[in-house]
Short mmCIF file of C-alpha atoms and ligand atoms in Angstrom, two decimals:
data_model
loop_
_atom_site.label_atom_id
_atom_site.label_comp_id
_atom_site.label_asym_id
_atom_site.label_seq_id
_atom_site.Cartn_x
_atom_site.Cartn_y
_atom_site.Cartn_z
CA UNK A 1 -39.75 19.59 3.72
CA UNK A 2 -37.07 17.60 5.58
CA UNK A 3 -39.34 14.60 5.66
CA UNK A 4 -39.21 14.56 1.88
CA UNK A 5 -35.44 14.81 1.93
CA UNK A 6 -35.28 11.64 4.02
CA UNK A 7 -36.25 9.64 0.99
CA UNK A 8 -33.80 11.32 -1.30
CA UNK A 9 -31.39 8.52 -2.17
CA UNK A 10 -30.22 8.34 -5.73
CA UNK A 11 -27.47 6.34 -7.26
CA UNK A 12 -26.29 6.83 -10.78
CA UNK A 13 -24.18 4.08 -12.17
CA UNK A 14 -21.69 5.07 -14.82
CA UNK A 15 -18.57 3.66 -16.43
CA UNK A 16 -16.51 5.59 -13.92
CA UNK A 17 -18.04 4.53 -10.67
CA UNK A 18 -21.12 6.25 -9.37
CA UNK A 19 -22.52 9.37 -7.86
CA UNK A 20 -25.16 10.13 -5.29
CA UNK A 21 -26.87 13.32 -6.43
CA UNK A 22 -28.98 15.41 -4.13
CA UNK A 23 -30.52 18.80 -4.85
CA UNK A 24 -27.37 20.78 -4.00
CA UNK A 25 -24.74 18.22 -2.99
CA UNK A 26 -23.14 15.36 -4.92
CA UNK A 27 -20.87 12.53 -3.79
CA UNK A 28 -18.89 10.79 -6.51
CA UNK A 29 -16.35 7.98 -6.86
CA UNK A 30 -15.41 8.61 -10.50
CA UNK A 31 -11.69 8.22 -9.92
CA UNK A 32 -9.14 5.52 -9.19
CA UNK A 33 -9.50 4.30 -5.63
CA UNK A 34 -12.97 5.74 -5.13
CA UNK A 35 -15.17 3.79 -2.73
CA UNK A 36 -18.63 4.53 -1.30
CA UNK A 37 -21.59 2.16 -1.18
CA UNK A 38 -24.62 4.32 -0.34
CA UNK A 39 -25.60 7.86 0.55
CA UNK A 40 -28.65 9.14 2.32
CA UNK A 41 -29.65 12.69 3.13
CA UNK A 42 -30.72 12.94 6.75
CA UNK A 43 -31.23 16.72 6.93
CA UNK A 44 -30.59 19.65 4.65
CA UNK A 45 -26.86 19.64 5.22
CA UNK A 46 -26.22 16.20 6.79
CA UNK A 47 -25.59 13.02 4.86
CA UNK A 48 -25.13 9.42 5.94
CA UNK A 49 -22.58 7.53 3.82
CA UNK A 50 -22.14 3.78 4.18
CA UNK A 51 -19.23 1.58 3.09
CA UNK A 52 -18.98 -2.10 2.18
CA UNK A 53 -16.03 -4.39 1.63
CA UNK A 54 -15.46 -6.09 -1.73
CA UNK A 55 -16.44 -9.44 -0.20
CA UNK A 56 -16.44 -11.17 3.17
CA UNK A 57 -14.89 -12.50 5.29
CA UNK A 58 -12.20 -9.87 5.26
CA UNK A 59 -9.61 -8.25 7.52
CA UNK A 60 -11.39 -5.14 8.83
CA UNK A 61 -9.67 -2.31 6.94
CA UNK A 62 -12.51 -0.14 5.67
CA UNK A 63 -11.23 2.01 2.82
CA UNK A 64 -13.31 4.99 1.79
CA UNK A 65 -12.68 7.65 -0.80
CA UNK A 66 -15.15 10.04 -2.47
CA UNK A 67 -15.48 13.48 -3.89
CA UNK A 68 -17.90 16.10 -2.54
CA UNK A 69 -19.26 19.03 -4.59
CA UNK A 70 -22.08 21.52 -3.93
CA UNK A 71 -23.78 23.66 -6.51
CA UNK A 72 -23.88 26.57 -4.04
CA UNK A 73 -21.26 26.91 -1.32
CA UNK A 74 -22.48 25.28 1.93
CA UNK A 75 -21.32 23.32 4.92
CA UNK A 76 -21.73 19.58 4.46
CA UNK A 77 -21.87 17.35 7.52
CA UNK A 78 -20.94 13.76 6.79
CA UNK A 79 -21.63 10.71 8.90
CA UNK A 80 -19.70 7.67 7.77
CA UNK A 81 -20.67 4.18 8.74
CA UNK A 82 -19.03 0.90 7.86
CA UNK A 83 -21.45 -2.03 7.38
CA UNK A 84 -20.47 -4.71 9.90
CA UNK A 85 -17.12 -3.05 10.56
CA UNK A 86 -15.14 -0.56 12.50
CA UNK A 87 -13.29 2.45 11.10
CA UNK A 88 -9.54 2.11 10.70
CA UNK A 89 -8.43 5.12 8.65
CA UNK A 90 -8.49 8.71 9.88
CA UNK A 91 -9.90 10.96 7.17
CA UNK A 92 -7.71 13.08 4.91
CA UNK A 93 -8.97 15.94 2.72
CA UNK A 94 -7.64 17.20 -0.61
CA UNK A 95 -8.81 20.00 -2.84
CA UNK A 96 -6.89 18.80 -5.90
CA UNK A 97 -6.66 15.00 -5.45
CA UNK A 98 -2.90 15.25 -4.94
CA UNK A 99 -2.14 17.23 -1.77
CA UNK A 100 -3.67 15.96 1.44
CA UNK A 101 -4.23 17.17 4.94
CA UNK A 102 -5.65 15.56 8.05
CA UNK A 103 -9.37 16.27 8.36
CA UNK A 104 -10.80 16.86 11.86
CA UNK A 105 -13.37 14.24 12.81
CA UNK A 106 -15.02 12.46 15.70
CA UNK A 107 -15.97 8.79 16.11
CA UNK A 108 -18.80 7.73 18.30
CA UNK A 109 -20.65 4.42 18.34
CA UNK A 110 -18.75 3.41 15.16
CA UNK A 111 -19.97 6.50 13.34
CA UNK A 112 -17.37 8.89 12.02
CA UNK A 113 -18.46 12.52 11.71
CA UNK A 114 -16.84 15.39 9.89
CA UNK A 115 -17.83 18.72 8.35
CA UNK A 116 -16.42 20.55 5.40
CA UNK A 117 -17.02 23.62 3.32
CA UNK A 118 -18.27 22.31 0.00
CA UNK A 119 -18.50 24.22 -3.28
CA UNK A 120 -18.53 23.59 -7.01
CA UNK A 121 -14.80 22.85 -6.69
CA UNK A 122 -14.50 19.21 -5.57
CA UNK A 123 -13.11 18.17 -2.22
CA UNK A 124 -11.80 14.64 -1.82
CA UNK A 125 -12.27 12.80 1.45
CA UNK A 126 -10.26 9.64 1.73
CA UNK A 127 -8.95 7.15 4.28
CA UNK A 128 -5.43 7.84 3.09
CA UNK A 129 -3.67 9.70 0.30
CA UNK A 130 -4.40 8.29 -3.14
CA UNK A 131 -1.62 6.67 -5.13
CA UNK A 132 -3.10 5.28 -8.35
CA UNK A 133 -1.91 2.79 -10.94
CA UNK A 134 -1.02 5.74 -13.16
CA UNK A 135 1.13 7.23 -10.40
CA UNK A 136 3.11 4.00 -10.16
CA UNK A 137 3.55 3.76 -13.90
CA UNK A 138 4.79 7.36 -14.09
CA UNK A 139 7.22 6.79 -11.25
CA UNK A 140 8.66 3.73 -13.01
CA UNK A 141 8.80 5.64 -16.29
CA UNK A 142 10.75 8.50 -14.68
CA UNK A 143 13.26 6.05 -13.20
CA UNK A 144 13.55 4.28 -16.53
CA UNK A 145 14.11 7.62 -18.27
CA UNK A 146 17.27 8.00 -16.20
CA UNK A 147 18.35 4.58 -17.40
CA UNK A 148 18.62 3.27 -13.86
CA UNK A 149 15.96 0.64 -14.36
CA UNK A 150 14.00 -1.05 -17.07
CA UNK A 151 10.24 -0.98 -16.53
CA UNK A 152 8.57 -4.03 -18.01
CA UNK A 153 5.31 -5.95 -17.67
CA UNK A 154 5.81 -9.14 -15.69
CA UNK A 155 2.21 -10.28 -15.79
CA UNK A 156 -1.41 -9.15 -15.66
CA UNK A 157 -4.04 -8.91 -12.98
CA UNK A 158 -7.37 -10.66 -13.08
CA UNK A 159 -8.83 -7.70 -14.99
CA UNK A 160 -5.84 -7.64 -17.29
CA UNK A 161 -4.16 -4.60 -15.84
CA UNK A 162 -0.37 -4.75 -16.31
CA UNK A 163 1.79 -5.63 -13.34
CA UNK A 164 5.01 -3.73 -13.76
CA UNK A 165 8.42 -4.88 -12.70
CA UNK A 166 11.35 -2.49 -12.48
CA UNK A 167 14.72 -4.21 -12.80
CA UNK A 168 18.22 -2.79 -12.27
CA UNK A 169 20.53 -5.43 -13.58
CA UNK A 170 24.31 -5.46 -13.52
CA UNK A 171 26.95 -8.19 -13.73
CA UNK A 172 26.17 -9.98 -10.51
CA UNK A 173 23.81 -12.90 -9.98
CA UNK A 174 22.30 -11.92 -6.60
CA UNK A 175 18.87 -10.19 -6.42
CA UNK A 176 17.14 -8.03 -3.91
CA UNK A 177 13.37 -8.22 -4.43
CA UNK A 178 10.98 -5.44 -3.40
CA UNK A 179 7.22 -5.85 -3.39
CA UNK A 180 4.44 -3.36 -2.74
CA UNK A 181 0.72 -2.83 -2.50
CA UNK A 182 -0.55 -6.35 -2.07
CA UNK A 183 -3.16 -4.67 0.11
CA UNK A 184 -4.64 -1.61 -1.64
CA UNK A 185 -5.34 0.73 1.32
CA UNK A 186 -1.89 0.33 2.84
CA UNK A 187 -0.62 3.67 1.63
CA UNK A 188 2.03 4.28 4.27
CA UNK A 189 3.82 1.13 3.05
CA UNK A 190 3.78 2.71 -0.42
CA UNK A 191 5.05 5.99 1.02
CA UNK A 192 8.03 4.07 2.42
CA UNK A 193 8.56 1.96 -0.71
CA UNK A 194 9.19 5.00 -2.95
CA UNK A 195 12.09 6.58 -1.03
CA UNK A 196 13.47 3.14 -0.09
CA UNK A 197 13.68 2.16 -3.74
CA UNK A 198 14.94 5.53 -4.90
CA UNK A 199 17.78 5.28 -2.37
CA UNK A 200 18.77 1.87 -3.71
CA UNK A 201 18.64 3.24 -7.26
CA UNK A 202 20.47 6.48 -6.34
CA UNK A 203 23.94 7.65 -7.26
CA UNK A 204 25.52 7.58 -3.80
CA UNK A 205 28.83 5.63 -3.67
CA UNK A 206 27.03 3.09 -1.50
CA UNK A 207 24.21 2.59 -4.02
CA UNK A 208 26.68 2.36 -6.89
CA UNK A 209 28.72 -0.34 -5.17
CA UNK A 210 25.55 -2.09 -4.08
CA UNK A 211 24.38 -2.30 -7.67
CA UNK A 212 27.78 -3.53 -8.81
CA UNK A 213 27.12 -6.66 -6.83
CA UNK A 214 23.37 -6.91 -6.52
CA UNK A 215 20.53 -6.70 -9.02
CA UNK A 216 17.21 -5.25 -7.93
CA UNK A 217 13.69 -6.24 -8.89
CA UNK A 218 10.86 -3.94 -7.75
CA UNK A 219 7.23 -4.84 -8.16
CA UNK A 220 5.75 -1.73 -6.62
CA UNK A 221 2.04 -2.40 -7.19
CA UNK A 222 0.97 -6.05 -7.12
CA UNK A 223 -2.78 -5.44 -6.86
CA UNK A 224 -3.69 -2.89 -9.56
CA UNK A 225 -7.32 -4.01 -9.74
CA UNK A 226 -7.75 -3.61 -5.98
CA UNK A 227 -6.03 -0.20 -6.15
CA UNK A 228 -8.34 0.97 -8.92
CA UNK A 229 -11.50 -0.32 -7.26
CA UNK A 230 -10.61 0.97 -3.83
CA UNK A 231 -10.73 -2.53 -2.33
CA UNK A 232 -10.16 -2.99 1.37
CA UNK A 233 -7.69 -5.82 0.97
CA UNK A 234 -8.39 -8.36 -1.77
CA UNK A 235 -7.88 -8.74 -5.49
CA UNK A 236 -10.87 -8.89 -7.85
CA UNK A 237 -11.34 -12.60 -7.13
CA UNK A 238 -11.90 -11.69 -3.49
CA UNK A 239 -8.58 -13.24 -2.43
CA UNK A 240 -5.97 -11.84 -0.05
CA UNK A 241 -2.85 -11.95 -2.21
CA UNK A 242 -0.64 -12.22 0.83
CA UNK A 243 -2.22 -15.61 1.55
CA UNK A 244 -1.66 -16.93 -1.96
CA UNK A 245 2.12 -17.51 -1.90
CA UNK A 246 1.77 -21.23 -1.38
CA UNK A 247 -0.83 -22.32 -3.92
CA UNK A 248 -0.52 -19.49 -6.51
CA UNK A 249 -4.17 -19.47 -7.48
CA UNK A 250 -4.05 -15.80 -8.45
CA UNK A 251 -2.36 -14.29 -11.51
CA UNK A 252 -0.79 -11.44 -9.52
CA UNK A 253 1.23 -13.63 -7.13
CA UNK A 254 1.88 -16.19 -9.89
CA UNK A 255 3.47 -13.46 -12.03
CA UNK A 256 6.11 -12.75 -9.40
CA UNK A 257 6.64 -16.44 -8.65
CA UNK A 258 7.13 -17.17 -12.36
CA UNK A 259 9.60 -14.29 -12.69
CA UNK A 260 11.67 -15.42 -9.69
CA UNK A 261 11.52 -19.06 -10.76
CA UNK A 262 12.82 -18.10 -14.20
CA UNK A 263 15.67 -16.07 -12.65
CA UNK A 264 16.73 -19.03 -10.58
CA UNK A 265 16.49 -21.32 -13.63
CA UNK A 266 18.84 -18.83 -15.33
CA UNK A 267 21.41 -19.43 -12.52
CA UNK A 268 20.50 -16.21 -10.72
CA UNK A 269 20.10 -16.12 -6.97
CA UNK A 270 17.46 -14.48 -4.79
CA UNK A 271 19.33 -12.91 -1.88
CA UNK A 272 16.71 -11.03 0.13
CA UNK A 273 13.17 -9.58 -0.18
CA UNK A 274 11.30 -6.68 1.37
CA UNK A 275 7.47 -6.46 1.19
CA UNK A 276 5.86 -3.10 2.04
CA UNK A 277 2.64 -2.88 4.06
CA UNK A 278 0.81 -0.77 6.66
CA UNK A 279 -0.72 -1.59 9.98
CA UNK A 280 -1.50 0.19 13.25
CA UNK A 281 2.20 0.70 14.17
CA UNK A 282 5.66 0.63 12.68
CA UNK A 283 6.92 -2.93 12.80
CA UNK A 284 9.23 -5.26 10.88
CA UNK A 285 8.01 -8.86 10.61
CA UNK A 286 10.98 -11.13 9.95
CA UNK A 287 11.82 -14.78 9.80
CA UNK A 288 13.48 -16.24 12.92
CA UNK A 289 17.28 -15.98 12.81
CA UNK A 290 17.50 -19.70 13.63
CA UNK A 291 15.16 -20.75 10.78
CA UNK A 292 18.10 -22.19 8.83
CA UNK A 293 18.34 -19.40 6.24
CA UNK A 294 21.46 -18.17 4.54
CA UNK A 295 23.22 -15.33 6.45
CA UNK A 296 21.15 -16.04 9.58
CA UNK A 297 21.98 -12.69 11.22
CA UNK A 298 21.25 -10.57 8.13
CA UNK A 299 18.00 -9.03 9.34
CA UNK A 300 19.19 -8.67 12.95
CA UNK A 301 22.30 -6.91 11.74
CA UNK A 302 20.34 -4.70 9.36
CA UNK A 303 17.75 -3.59 11.95
CA UNK A 304 20.45 -3.00 14.57
CA UNK A 305 22.22 -0.76 12.08
CA UNK A 306 18.94 0.97 11.26
CA UNK A 307 18.27 1.62 14.94
CA UNK A 308 21.69 3.28 15.24
CA UNK A 309 21.26 5.28 12.05
CA UNK A 310 17.88 6.73 12.99
CA UNK A 311 18.71 7.40 16.63
CA UNK A 312 20.44 10.76 15.93
CA UNK A 313 17.37 12.35 14.36
CA UNK A 314 14.71 10.34 16.24
CA UNK A 315 16.18 9.27 19.63
CA UNK A 316 12.80 7.98 20.87
CA UNK A 317 12.06 5.75 17.95
CA UNK A 318 12.42 2.03 18.62
CA UNK A 319 12.85 -0.39 15.72
CA UNK A 320 10.45 -3.25 16.49
CA UNK A 321 11.27 -6.59 14.96
CA UNK A 322 8.88 -9.45 15.30
CA UNK A 323 10.19 -12.79 13.99
CA UNK A 324 7.58 -15.33 13.01
CA UNK A 325 7.13 -18.56 11.09
CA UNK A 326 3.77 -19.54 9.60
CA UNK A 327 4.46 -22.23 6.99
CA UNK A 328 0.83 -22.73 5.97
CA UNK A 329 -0.46 -19.19 5.59
CA UNK A 330 0.84 -18.34 2.12
CA UNK A 331 2.55 -15.11 3.21
CA UNK A 332 5.18 -13.64 0.84
CA UNK A 333 8.08 -13.49 3.33
CA UNK A 334 7.53 -17.14 4.26
CA UNK A 335 7.47 -18.09 0.56
CA UNK A 336 10.79 -16.35 -0.01
CA UNK A 337 12.30 -18.09 3.04
CA UNK A 338 10.97 -21.55 2.22
CA UNK A 339 11.61 -21.42 -1.51
CA UNK A 340 14.96 -19.62 -1.70
CA UNK A 341 16.28 -20.21 1.82
CA UNK A 342 16.97 -16.53 2.41
CA UNK A 343 15.57 -13.81 4.62
CA UNK A 344 12.61 -11.63 3.79
CA UNK A 345 10.72 -9.08 5.85
CA UNK A 346 7.34 -7.45 5.90
CA UNK A 347 8.07 -3.75 6.27
CA UNK A 348 5.02 -2.26 8.00
CA UNK A 349 4.46 1.45 8.59
CA UNK A 350 1.78 2.70 10.92
CA UNK A 351 -1.36 4.04 9.27
CA UNK A 352 -0.91 7.47 10.82
CA UNK A 353 2.90 7.55 11.15
CA UNK A 354 4.27 11.00 10.31
CA UNK A 355 4.88 11.16 6.58
CA UNK A 356 8.23 12.96 6.91
CA UNK A 357 9.41 10.26 9.32
CA UNK A 358 8.31 7.46 6.97
CA UNK A 359 10.51 9.06 4.33
CA UNK A 360 13.59 9.46 6.56
CA UNK A 361 13.29 5.95 8.00
CA UNK A 362 13.00 4.45 4.50
CA UNK A 363 16.18 6.22 3.36
CA UNK A 364 18.10 5.00 6.42
CA UNK A 365 16.58 1.50 6.00
CA UNK A 366 17.74 1.33 2.39
CA UNK A 367 21.25 2.60 3.25
CA UNK A 368 21.70 0.21 6.17
CA UNK A 369 20.32 -2.71 4.17
CA UNK A 370 22.85 -2.03 1.41
CA UNK A 371 25.73 -1.88 3.89
CA UNK A 372 24.55 -5.07 5.61
CA UNK A 373 24.08 -7.02 2.38
CA UNK A 374 27.45 -5.85 1.05
CA UNK A 375 29.07 -7.27 4.21
CA UNK A 376 27.80 -10.76 3.38
CA UNK A 377 29.93 -13.28 1.50
CA UNK A 378 29.55 -12.69 -2.23
CA UNK A 379 27.95 -15.57 -4.21
CA UNK A 380 29.08 -16.61 -7.62
ZN1 ZN B 401 -0.80 -5.67 4.40
#
């Protein structure tokens, strides 16, 4: 009986991803962000799932996301294996695709194991929460409905998905630029980008005076193809977008470059940029203060203010700043520094950083950035 099950490997390709169907259990990726390469039944209730990157070589950030259903309620044991790679993301489970909890698991010999109660009602297992292209669009639409921003299309991805830009424009000429989701699985960066941006676009006296002087451009989701496909890191051409800010071979990075170039041609001025990512810990990658940029102490002053602001609620938290200069890598922050002679940072949240903390830190980061930028000499 079980010997027969060993050979039970079935893949159904459909327009919406694919499913592995076994006699009672099904694994599917028919949703935005779904990713699963192969499934194999190894015993009645145990399944081996394997995962592949979109192409190689690639930074080892194995994203996985799939739905589990069972015709009759049963326990499903899942063994997850990354081809040629090591797990990075701790599993999360959702019963509705929106609300997520940490899922208990073990990792041994690069195999991740977990068990769940499966039924005809789907359970999602995913490396992080899912934030889809539609979620970004709706978020921008809600902000636009309050007439705080205009949501427009600034370009298209390789697969012709729109890249949205949200702009809050006043009388001033200086711009703060915010970028997100160059790397699809870096969800904690996105979880910081939302409250950070909402704070800038809020109605506090600080936000109002900030927007009297500064305009804001937000490109929350630069890699919509990668987000849809559940890519580990790249766009559909297999390119790391955060290595393309020197040669602009990709339409996604080119769209932002074209937009900023047009602003400058229109006598506008880029003042600062923040690019949201995730990595293993919370860290802010900056340009060196002696790199010759305008307002050399801007980021130092900001992060010092942030440290003070967060200390009351989180006395143990240390803001870590790591200045760096890599002129040949094609990284966004370097492009901003070299092209516009101003500071930019890569705002990295840890993959497993507490979600409530990400939110609080982002609000304080936005408030302290506004105060710090308002203290600089106004440009006209
Ligand atoms: Zn990243």
